[in-house]
Short mmCIF file of C-alpha atoms in Angstrom, two decimals:
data_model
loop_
_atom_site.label_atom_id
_atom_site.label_comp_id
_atom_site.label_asym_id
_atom_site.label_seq_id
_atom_site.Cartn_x
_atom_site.Cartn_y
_atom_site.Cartn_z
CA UNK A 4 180.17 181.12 54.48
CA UNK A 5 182.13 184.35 55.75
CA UNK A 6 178.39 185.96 56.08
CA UNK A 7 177.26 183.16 58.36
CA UNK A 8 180.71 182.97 60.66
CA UNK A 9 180.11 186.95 61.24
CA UNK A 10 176.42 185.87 62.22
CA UNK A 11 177.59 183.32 64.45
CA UNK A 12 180.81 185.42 66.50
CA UNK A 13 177.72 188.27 67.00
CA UNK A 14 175.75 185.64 68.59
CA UNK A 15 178.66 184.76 70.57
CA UNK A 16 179.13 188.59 71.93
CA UNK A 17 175.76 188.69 73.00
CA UNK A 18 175.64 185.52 74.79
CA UNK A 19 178.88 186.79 76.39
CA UNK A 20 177.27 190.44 77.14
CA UNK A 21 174.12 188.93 78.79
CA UNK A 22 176.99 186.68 81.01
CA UNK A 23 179.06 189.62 81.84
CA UNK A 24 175.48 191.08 83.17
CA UNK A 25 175.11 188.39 85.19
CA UNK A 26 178.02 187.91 86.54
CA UNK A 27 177.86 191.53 87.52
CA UNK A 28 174.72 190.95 89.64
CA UNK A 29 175.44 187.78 91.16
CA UNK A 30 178.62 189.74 92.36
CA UNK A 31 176.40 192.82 93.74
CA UNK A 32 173.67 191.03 95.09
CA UNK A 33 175.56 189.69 98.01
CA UNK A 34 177.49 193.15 98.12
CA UNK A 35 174.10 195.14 98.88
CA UNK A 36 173.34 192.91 101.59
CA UNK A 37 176.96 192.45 103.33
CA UNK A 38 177.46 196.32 102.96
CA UNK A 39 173.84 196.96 103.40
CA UNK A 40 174.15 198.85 100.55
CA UNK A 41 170.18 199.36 99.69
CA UNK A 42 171.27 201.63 96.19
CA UNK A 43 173.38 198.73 95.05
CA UNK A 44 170.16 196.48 95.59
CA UNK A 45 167.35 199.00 93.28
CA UNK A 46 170.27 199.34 90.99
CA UNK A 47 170.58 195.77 90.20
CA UNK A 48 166.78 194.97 89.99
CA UNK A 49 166.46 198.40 87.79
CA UNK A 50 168.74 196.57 85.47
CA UNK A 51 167.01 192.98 85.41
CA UNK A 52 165.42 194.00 82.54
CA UNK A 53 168.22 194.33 80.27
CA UNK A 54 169.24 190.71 80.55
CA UNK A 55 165.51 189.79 80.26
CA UNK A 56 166.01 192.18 76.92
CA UNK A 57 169.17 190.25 75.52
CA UNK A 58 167.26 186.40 76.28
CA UNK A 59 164.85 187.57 73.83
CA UNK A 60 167.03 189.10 71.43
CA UNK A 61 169.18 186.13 71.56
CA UNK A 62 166.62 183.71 71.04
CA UNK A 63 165.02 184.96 67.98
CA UNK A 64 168.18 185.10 66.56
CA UNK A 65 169.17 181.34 67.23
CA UNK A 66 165.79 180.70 65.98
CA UNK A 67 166.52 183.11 63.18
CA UNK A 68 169.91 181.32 62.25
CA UNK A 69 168.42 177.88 62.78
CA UNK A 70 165.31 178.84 59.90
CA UNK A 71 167.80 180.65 57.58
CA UNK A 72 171.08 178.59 57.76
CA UNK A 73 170.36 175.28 58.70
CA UNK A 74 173.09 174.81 60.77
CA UNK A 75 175.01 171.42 61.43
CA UNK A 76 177.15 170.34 63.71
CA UNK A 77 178.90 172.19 65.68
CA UNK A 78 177.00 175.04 64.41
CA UNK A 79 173.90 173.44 65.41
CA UNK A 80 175.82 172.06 68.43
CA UNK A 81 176.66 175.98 69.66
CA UNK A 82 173.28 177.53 68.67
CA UNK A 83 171.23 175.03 70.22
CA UNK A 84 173.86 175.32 73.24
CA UNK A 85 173.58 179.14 73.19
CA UNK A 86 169.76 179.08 73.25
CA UNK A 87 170.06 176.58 76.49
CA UNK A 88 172.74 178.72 77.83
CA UNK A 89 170.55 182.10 77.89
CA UNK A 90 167.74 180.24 79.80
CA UNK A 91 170.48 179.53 82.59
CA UNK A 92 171.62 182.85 82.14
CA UNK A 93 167.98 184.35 82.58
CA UNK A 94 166.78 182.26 85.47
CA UNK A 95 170.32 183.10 87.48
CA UNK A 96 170.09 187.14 86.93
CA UNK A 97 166.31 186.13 88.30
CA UNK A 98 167.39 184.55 91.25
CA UNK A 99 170.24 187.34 91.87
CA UNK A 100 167.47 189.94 91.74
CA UNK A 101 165.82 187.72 94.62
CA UNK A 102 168.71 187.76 96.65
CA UNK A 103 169.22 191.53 96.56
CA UNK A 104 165.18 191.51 97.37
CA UNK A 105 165.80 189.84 100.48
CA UNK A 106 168.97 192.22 100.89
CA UNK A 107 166.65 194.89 100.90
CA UNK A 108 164.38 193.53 103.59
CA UNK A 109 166.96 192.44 105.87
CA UNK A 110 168.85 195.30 105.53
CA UNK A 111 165.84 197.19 107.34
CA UNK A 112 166.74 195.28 110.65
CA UNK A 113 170.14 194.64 112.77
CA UNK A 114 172.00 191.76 111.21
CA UNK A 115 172.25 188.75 113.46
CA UNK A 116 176.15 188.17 112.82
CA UNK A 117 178.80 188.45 110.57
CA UNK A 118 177.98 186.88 107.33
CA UNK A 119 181.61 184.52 106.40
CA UNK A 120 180.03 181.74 104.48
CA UNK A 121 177.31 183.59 102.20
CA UNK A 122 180.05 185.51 100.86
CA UNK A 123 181.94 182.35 100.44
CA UNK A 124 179.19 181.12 98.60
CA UNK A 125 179.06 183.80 96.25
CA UNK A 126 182.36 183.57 95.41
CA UNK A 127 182.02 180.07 94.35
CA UNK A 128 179.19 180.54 92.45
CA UNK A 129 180.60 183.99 90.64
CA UNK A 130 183.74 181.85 89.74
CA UNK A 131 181.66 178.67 88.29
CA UNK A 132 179.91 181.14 86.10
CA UNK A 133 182.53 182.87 85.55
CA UNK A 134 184.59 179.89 83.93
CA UNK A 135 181.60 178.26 82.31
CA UNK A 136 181.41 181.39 80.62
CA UNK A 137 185.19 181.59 79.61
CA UNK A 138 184.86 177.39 78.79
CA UNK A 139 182.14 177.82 76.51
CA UNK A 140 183.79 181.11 74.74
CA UNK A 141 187.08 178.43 74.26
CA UNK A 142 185.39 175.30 74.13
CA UNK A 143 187.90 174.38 77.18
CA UNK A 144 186.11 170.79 78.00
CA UNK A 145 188.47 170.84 81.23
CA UNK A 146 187.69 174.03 82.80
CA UNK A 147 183.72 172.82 82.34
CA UNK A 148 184.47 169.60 84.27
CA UNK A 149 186.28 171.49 86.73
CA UNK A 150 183.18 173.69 87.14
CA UNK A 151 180.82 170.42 87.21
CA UNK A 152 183.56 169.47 90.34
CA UNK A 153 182.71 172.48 92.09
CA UNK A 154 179.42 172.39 92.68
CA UNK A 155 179.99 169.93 95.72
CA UNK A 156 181.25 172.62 97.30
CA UNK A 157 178.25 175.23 97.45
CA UNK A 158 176.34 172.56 98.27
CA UNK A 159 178.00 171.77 101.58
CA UNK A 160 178.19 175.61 102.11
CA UNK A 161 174.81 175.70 102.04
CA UNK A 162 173.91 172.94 104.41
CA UNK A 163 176.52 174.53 106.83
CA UNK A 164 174.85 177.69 106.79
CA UNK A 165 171.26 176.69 107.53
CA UNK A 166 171.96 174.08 110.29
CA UNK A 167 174.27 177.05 111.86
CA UNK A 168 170.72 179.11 111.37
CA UNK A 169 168.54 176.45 113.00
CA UNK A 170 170.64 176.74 116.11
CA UNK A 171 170.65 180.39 116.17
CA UNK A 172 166.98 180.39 115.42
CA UNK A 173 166.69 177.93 118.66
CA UNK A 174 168.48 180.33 120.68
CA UNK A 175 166.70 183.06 119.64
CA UNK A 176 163.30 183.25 118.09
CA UNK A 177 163.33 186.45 117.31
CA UNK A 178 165.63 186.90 114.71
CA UNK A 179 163.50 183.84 112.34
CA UNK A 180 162.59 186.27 109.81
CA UNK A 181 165.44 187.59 109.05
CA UNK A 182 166.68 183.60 109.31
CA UNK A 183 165.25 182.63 107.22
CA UNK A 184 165.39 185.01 104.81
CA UNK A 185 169.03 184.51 104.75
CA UNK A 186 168.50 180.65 104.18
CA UNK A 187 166.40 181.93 100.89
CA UNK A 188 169.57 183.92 99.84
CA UNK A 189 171.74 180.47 100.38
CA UNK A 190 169.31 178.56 98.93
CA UNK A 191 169.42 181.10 95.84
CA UNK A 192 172.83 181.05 95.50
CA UNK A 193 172.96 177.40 95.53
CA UNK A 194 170.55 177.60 92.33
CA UNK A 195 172.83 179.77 90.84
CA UNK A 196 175.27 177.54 90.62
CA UNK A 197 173.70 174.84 89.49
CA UNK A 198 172.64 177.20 86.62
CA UNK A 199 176.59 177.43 86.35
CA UNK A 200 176.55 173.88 86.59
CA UNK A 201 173.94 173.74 83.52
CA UNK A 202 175.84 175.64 81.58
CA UNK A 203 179.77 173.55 81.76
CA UNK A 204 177.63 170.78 81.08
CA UNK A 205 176.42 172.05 77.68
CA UNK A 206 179.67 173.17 77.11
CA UNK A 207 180.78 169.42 76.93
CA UNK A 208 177.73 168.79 74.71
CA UNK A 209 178.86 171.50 72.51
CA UNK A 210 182.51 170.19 72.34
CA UNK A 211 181.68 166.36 72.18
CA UNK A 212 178.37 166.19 70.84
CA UNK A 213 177.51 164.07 73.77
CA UNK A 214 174.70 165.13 76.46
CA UNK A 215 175.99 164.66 79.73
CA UNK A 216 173.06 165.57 82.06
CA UNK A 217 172.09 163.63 84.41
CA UNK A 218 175.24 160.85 84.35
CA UNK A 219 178.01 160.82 87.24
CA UNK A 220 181.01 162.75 86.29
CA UNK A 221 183.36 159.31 86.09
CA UNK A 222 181.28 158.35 82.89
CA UNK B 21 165.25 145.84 68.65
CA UNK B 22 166.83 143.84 65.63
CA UNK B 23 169.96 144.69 64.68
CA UNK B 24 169.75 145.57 60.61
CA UNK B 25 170.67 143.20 58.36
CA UNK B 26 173.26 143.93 55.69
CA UNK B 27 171.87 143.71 51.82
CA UNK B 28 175.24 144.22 50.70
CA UNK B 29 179.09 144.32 51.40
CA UNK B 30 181.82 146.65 49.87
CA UNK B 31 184.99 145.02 50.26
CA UNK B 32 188.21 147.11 49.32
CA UNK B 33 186.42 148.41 46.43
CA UNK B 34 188.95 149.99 44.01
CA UNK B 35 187.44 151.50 40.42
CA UNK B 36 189.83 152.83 37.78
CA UNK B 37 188.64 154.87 35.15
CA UNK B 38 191.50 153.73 32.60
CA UNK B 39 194.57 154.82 34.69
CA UNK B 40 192.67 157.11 36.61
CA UNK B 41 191.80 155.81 39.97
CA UNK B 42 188.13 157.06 40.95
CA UNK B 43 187.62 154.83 44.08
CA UNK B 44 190.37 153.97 46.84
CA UNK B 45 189.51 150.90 49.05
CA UNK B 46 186.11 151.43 49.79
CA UNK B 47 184.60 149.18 52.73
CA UNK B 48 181.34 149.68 53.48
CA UNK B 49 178.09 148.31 54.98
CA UNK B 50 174.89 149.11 52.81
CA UNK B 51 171.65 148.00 55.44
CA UNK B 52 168.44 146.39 54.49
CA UNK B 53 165.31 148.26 54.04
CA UNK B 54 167.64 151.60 55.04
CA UNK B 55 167.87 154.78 53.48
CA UNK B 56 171.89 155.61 52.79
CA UNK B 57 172.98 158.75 51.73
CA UNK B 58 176.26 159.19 49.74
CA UNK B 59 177.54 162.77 50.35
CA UNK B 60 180.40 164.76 49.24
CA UNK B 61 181.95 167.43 46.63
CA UNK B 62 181.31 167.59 43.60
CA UNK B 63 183.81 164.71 41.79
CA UNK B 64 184.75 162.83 45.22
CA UNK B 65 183.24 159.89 43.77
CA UNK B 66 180.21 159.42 44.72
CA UNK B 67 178.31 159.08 41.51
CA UNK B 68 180.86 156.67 40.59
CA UNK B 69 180.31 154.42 43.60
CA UNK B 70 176.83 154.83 43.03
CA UNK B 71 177.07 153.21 39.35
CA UNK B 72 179.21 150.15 40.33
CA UNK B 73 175.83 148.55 42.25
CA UNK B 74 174.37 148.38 39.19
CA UNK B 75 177.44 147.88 36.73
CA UNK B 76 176.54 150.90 34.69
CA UNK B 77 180.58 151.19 34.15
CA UNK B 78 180.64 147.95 32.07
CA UNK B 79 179.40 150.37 29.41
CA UNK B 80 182.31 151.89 28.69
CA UNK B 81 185.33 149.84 27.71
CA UNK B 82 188.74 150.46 29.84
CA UNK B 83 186.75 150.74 33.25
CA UNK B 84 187.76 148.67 35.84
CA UNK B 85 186.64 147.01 38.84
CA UNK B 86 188.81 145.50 42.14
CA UNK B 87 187.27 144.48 45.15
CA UNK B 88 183.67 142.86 45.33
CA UNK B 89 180.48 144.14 46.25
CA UNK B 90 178.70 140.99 47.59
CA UNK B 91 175.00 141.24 47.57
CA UNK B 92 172.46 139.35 50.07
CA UNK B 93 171.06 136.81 51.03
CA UNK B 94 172.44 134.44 48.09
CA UNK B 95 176.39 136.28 48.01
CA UNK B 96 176.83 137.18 44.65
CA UNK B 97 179.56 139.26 43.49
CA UNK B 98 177.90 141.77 41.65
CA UNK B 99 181.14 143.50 40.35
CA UNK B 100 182.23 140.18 39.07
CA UNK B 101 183.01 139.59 35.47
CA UNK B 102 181.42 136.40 35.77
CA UNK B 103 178.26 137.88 36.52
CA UNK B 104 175.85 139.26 34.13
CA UNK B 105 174.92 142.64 34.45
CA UNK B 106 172.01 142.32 32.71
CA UNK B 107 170.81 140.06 35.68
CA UNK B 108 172.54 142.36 38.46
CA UNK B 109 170.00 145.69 37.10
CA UNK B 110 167.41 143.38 37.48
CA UNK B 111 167.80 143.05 41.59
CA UNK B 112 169.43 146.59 41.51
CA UNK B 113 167.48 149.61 39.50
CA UNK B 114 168.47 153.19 39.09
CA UNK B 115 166.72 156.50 39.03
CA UNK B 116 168.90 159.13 37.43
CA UNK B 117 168.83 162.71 37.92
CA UNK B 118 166.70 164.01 34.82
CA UNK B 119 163.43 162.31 34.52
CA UNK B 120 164.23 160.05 31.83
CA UNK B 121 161.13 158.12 30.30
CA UNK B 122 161.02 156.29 27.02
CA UNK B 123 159.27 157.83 24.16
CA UNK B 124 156.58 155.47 24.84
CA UNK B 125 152.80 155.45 26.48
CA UNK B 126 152.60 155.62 30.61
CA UNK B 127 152.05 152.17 30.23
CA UNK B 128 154.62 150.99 28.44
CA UNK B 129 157.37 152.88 30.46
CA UNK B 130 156.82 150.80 33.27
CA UNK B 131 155.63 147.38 31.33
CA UNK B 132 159.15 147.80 29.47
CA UNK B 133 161.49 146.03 31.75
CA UNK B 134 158.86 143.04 32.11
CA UNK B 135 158.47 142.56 28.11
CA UNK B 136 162.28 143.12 27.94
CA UNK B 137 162.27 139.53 30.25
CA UNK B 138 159.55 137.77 27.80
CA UNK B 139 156.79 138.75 29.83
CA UNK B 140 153.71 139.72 27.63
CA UNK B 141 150.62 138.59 29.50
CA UNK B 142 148.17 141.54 29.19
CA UNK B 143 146.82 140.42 32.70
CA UNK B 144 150.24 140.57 34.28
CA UNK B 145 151.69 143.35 32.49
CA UNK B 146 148.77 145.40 33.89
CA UNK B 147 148.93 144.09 37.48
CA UNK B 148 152.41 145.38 37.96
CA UNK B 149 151.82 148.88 36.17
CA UNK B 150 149.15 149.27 38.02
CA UNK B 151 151.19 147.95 41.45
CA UNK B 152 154.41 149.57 40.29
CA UNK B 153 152.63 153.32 39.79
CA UNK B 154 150.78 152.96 43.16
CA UNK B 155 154.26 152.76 44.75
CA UNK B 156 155.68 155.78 43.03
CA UNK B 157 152.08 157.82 44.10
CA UNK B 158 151.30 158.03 40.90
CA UNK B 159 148.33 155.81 39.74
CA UNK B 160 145.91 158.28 41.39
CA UNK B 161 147.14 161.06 38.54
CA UNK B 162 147.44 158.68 35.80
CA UNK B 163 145.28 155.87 35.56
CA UNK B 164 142.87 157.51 33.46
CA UNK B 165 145.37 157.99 30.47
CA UNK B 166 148.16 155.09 30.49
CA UNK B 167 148.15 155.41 26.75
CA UNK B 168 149.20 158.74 26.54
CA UNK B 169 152.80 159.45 25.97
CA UNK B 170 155.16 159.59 29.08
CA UNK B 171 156.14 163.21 27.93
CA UNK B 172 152.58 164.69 28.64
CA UNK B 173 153.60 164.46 31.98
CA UNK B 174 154.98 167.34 34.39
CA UNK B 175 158.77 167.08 35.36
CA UNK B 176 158.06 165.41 39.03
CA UNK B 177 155.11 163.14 37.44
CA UNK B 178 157.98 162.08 34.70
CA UNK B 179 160.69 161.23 37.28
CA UNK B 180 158.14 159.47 39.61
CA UNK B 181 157.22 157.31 36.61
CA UNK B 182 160.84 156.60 36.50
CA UNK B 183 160.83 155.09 39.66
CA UNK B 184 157.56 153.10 38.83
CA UNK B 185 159.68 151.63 35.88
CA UNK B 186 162.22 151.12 38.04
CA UNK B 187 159.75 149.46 40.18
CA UNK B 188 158.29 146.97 38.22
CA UNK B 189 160.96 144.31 37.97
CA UNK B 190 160.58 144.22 42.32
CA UNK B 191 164.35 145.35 42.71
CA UNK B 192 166.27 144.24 46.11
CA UNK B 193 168.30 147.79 45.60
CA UNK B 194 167.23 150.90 44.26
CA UNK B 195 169.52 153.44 43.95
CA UNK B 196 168.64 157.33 43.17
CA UNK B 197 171.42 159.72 41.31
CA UNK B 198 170.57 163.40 43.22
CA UNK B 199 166.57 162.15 42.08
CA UNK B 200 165.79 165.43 42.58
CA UNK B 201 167.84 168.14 41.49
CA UNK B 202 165.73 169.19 37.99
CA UNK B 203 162.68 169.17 40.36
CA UNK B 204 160.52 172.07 42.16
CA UNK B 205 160.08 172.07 45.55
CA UNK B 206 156.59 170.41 45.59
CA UNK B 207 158.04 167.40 43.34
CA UNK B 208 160.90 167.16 45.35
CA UNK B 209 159.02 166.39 48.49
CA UNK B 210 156.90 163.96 46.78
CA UNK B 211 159.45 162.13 45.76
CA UNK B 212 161.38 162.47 49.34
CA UNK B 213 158.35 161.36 50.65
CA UNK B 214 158.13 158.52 48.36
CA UNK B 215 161.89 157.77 49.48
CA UNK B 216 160.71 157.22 52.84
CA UNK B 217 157.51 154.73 52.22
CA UNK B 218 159.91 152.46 49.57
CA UNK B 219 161.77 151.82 52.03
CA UNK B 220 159.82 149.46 53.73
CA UNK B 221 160.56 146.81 51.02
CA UNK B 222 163.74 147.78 49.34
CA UNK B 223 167.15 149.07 50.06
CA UNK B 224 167.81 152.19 48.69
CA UNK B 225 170.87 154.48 48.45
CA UNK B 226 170.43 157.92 46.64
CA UNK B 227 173.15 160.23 46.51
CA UNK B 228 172.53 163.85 46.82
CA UNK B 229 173.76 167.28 46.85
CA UNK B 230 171.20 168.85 48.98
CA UNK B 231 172.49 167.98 52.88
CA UNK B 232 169.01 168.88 53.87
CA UNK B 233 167.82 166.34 51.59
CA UNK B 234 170.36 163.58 52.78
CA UNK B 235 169.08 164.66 56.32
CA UNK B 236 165.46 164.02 55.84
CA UNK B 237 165.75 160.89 53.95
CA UNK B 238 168.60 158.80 55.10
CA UNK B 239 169.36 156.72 58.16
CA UNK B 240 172.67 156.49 57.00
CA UNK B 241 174.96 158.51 55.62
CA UNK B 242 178.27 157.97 54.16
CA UNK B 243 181.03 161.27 53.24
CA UNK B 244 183.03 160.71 50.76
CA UNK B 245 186.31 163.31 49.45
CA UNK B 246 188.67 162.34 46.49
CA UNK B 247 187.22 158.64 46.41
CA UNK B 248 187.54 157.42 49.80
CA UNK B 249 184.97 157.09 52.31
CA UNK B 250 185.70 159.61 55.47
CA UNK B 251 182.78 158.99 57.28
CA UNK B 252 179.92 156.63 57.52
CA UNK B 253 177.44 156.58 60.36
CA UNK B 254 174.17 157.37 61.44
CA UNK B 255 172.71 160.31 59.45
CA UNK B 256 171.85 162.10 62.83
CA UNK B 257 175.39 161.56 64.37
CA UNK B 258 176.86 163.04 61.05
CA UNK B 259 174.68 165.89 61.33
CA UNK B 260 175.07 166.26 64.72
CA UNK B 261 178.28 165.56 65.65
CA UNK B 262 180.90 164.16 62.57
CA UNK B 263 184.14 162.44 64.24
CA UNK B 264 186.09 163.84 60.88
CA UNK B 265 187.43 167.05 60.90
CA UNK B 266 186.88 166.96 56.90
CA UNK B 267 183.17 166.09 57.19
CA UNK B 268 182.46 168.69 59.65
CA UNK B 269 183.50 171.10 57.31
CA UNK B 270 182.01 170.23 54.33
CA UNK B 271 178.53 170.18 55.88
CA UNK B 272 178.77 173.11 58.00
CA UNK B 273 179.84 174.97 54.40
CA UNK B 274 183.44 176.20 55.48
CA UNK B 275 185.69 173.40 52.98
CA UNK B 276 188.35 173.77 51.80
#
């Protein structure tokens, strides 16, 4: 079966080239609108369409290995992962192309203060992808779980950062546009890592054969 | 839900072929009205395993059996000497891999193992040809010419009269030796299909080369490697996820 192991490691390298994409604009969306960087922005949504490229390409060939090799388990297990993987994968390059879309708008007005927490944010989500990435390349069950741990985290970022925005927006009602719009990019970046999330979790599935959505973590 | 009932019990089945030891402690669980597939390489002993439900080793002198295979609901030994095994094919029947009929009419394939028990009453014999054939979906294509000889028939027609023959005595067990494997495509899923509907009223336990085929058909599957049992579990959670390392690799193709 050397023919269908080759099949299966090129699979791998593309799942792993549409993550590296991803990871790369989850990283620069929050750069274009920290540094107000407005190239960094078009250059990342220019791009979008090469990760759209590789969830295609990567899906016909799952469905192409699934028709032609009838794969079993933990073949099936990691092309049936990989094709839930690349949906993740899709939706979070989507929702970093949002968040340089609101870079770009709020980037056309004064910012309202130093942004600490949004980049905080980012960093947890780029590092949850990041390792659910790396866990599913070496089926590491533990680094998944601690990636399933972490999403606590963003989520209490996030709450931090819009009830610091309701008070500012109290204050002040003229900065509620750009308010809000930075409450979108939280919210985004939240999404992202439950995307991240998504992913660790069929990394477990891949490893144990056991679907572990929607349990607690004790189980 | 029920739980299913067992129709019959391997206990530390041992089989020795002379001095040569085919089958090492074999404990296993065969379910009622289930499908269970027995998978493995070629000479891990499944065939073998296959052949002691029916005693098809007491044709051959120097075989022998340890253990007992106790069948339900009345717990008879079928392995034991003291049982005939003339009475044990009766409750368990076999389909072998070739198509096999007699050189006989339609008719008197499947009427043979009802004459062979003194049973020549025109009105039954033709009541259970007729019921047997219906069961192996096959009345519909013959009914018309039961008196023509069994080898006018295609290759899949031949080896679902088999199973009508095999029918006809109402077995509690049917067992099916890779039923498929001289068969097209088209025959094959016939007879897959046909897998499926028996077993609503008999056990059956086919073994089979063709994963795909133990996937489709089986609700259980059992992996066996030089005569032991590795694995035996739900057909999805073997196909899905094994617990052996050795059955993982055989199905996903990368043994040995």
């Amino acid at each position: 079966m050397a023919i269908f192991d080759e099949e299966l490691s090129r699979l791998k390298e593309k799942i792993l080239e549409m993550g590296a994409l991803v990871e790369n604009s989850i990283k620069d969306c929050v750069k274009s609108f920290i540094e107000r960087d407005n190239a960094l922005a078009e250059n990342l949504i220019k791009r979008d369409h090469l990760v759209n490229a590789l969830d295609v390409e990567i899906d016909e060939e799952c469905i192409r290995l699934i028709a032609l090799r009838q794969p079993k388990a933990s073949d099936l297990r990691f092309i049936t992962t990989g094709m839930k993987i690349i949906t993740d994968l899709e939706r979070m390059g989507d929702l970093a192309v949002n968040i340089a879309e609101r870079a770009l708008e709020l980037n056309k007005e004064p910012s309202i203060k130093p942004y600490v927490d949004i980049p905080r944010m980012r960093d947890i989500a780029y590092g949850m992808t990041r390792d659910a990435l790396d866990a599913f390349v070496n089926k590491d069950k533990r680094l998944a779980m601690d990636v399933i741990m972490r999403d606590d985290e963003i989520d209490d970022l996030k709450h931090s950062i819009i009830s610091e925005l309701i008070f500012l927006m109290l204050e002040d009602p003229n900065i509620i546009c750009r308010a809000l719009r930075i409450i979108f990019i939280a919210q985004y970046l939240e999404r992202i890592a439950d995307h991240a999330t998504n992913i660790a979790e069929m990394v477990i599935y891949l490893v144990e054969g056991k679907i572990i959505r929607h349990t607690t973590i004790s189980e | 839900m029920v739980r299913d009932s067992i129709k019959a019990e391997v206990k530390n089945l041992n089989f020795f072929y002379g001095n040569v030891q085919a089958l090492k402690n074999i404990n296993l669980d065969i379910l009622e009205k289930r499908v269970t597939a027995l998978i493995g390489p070629s000479g891990c002993g499944k065939t073998t395993f296959l052949r002691c439900f029916n005693r098809m080793h007491d044709l051959y002198p120097h075989n022998r059996y340890e253990g007992s295979i106790i069948l339900k609901p009345d717990d008879i030994d079928i392995i034991s000497p003291n049982i005939d095994p003339i009475e044990v094919r009766m409750r368990i029947s076999m389909v072998f891999q070739k198509p096999n009929p007699f050189p006989k009419t339609i008719f008197e394939n499947v009427a043979y193992g009802l004459r062979v028990r003194g049973i020549s009453n025109k009105k039954v014999l033709a009541e259970v040809v007729e019921k047997s054939l219906r069961g192996a979906a096959l009345w519909d294509e013959v009914k018309d010419r039961l008196d023509k000889p069994a080898f006018d028939l295609s290759g899949g027609q031949q080896q679902r009269l088999c199973i009508a023959r095999a029918l006809a005595t109402n077995p509690e067990i049917l067992l099916f030796d890779e039923p498929t494997s001289a068969l097209d495509p088209i025959a094959t899923s016939k007879i897959e299909e046909l897998i499926v509907e028996l077993k609503n009223n008999v056990t059956i336990i086919i073994v089979t080369h063709n994963m795909q085929q133990a996937a489709r058909v089986s609700e259980y599957t059992a992996f066996m490697y030089l005569g032991e049992i590795i694995e035996y579990g739900k057909t999805e959670k073997i196909f899905t996820a094994p617990s052996e390392k050795l059955t993982e690799e055989y199905i996903t193709g990368r043994f040995g």
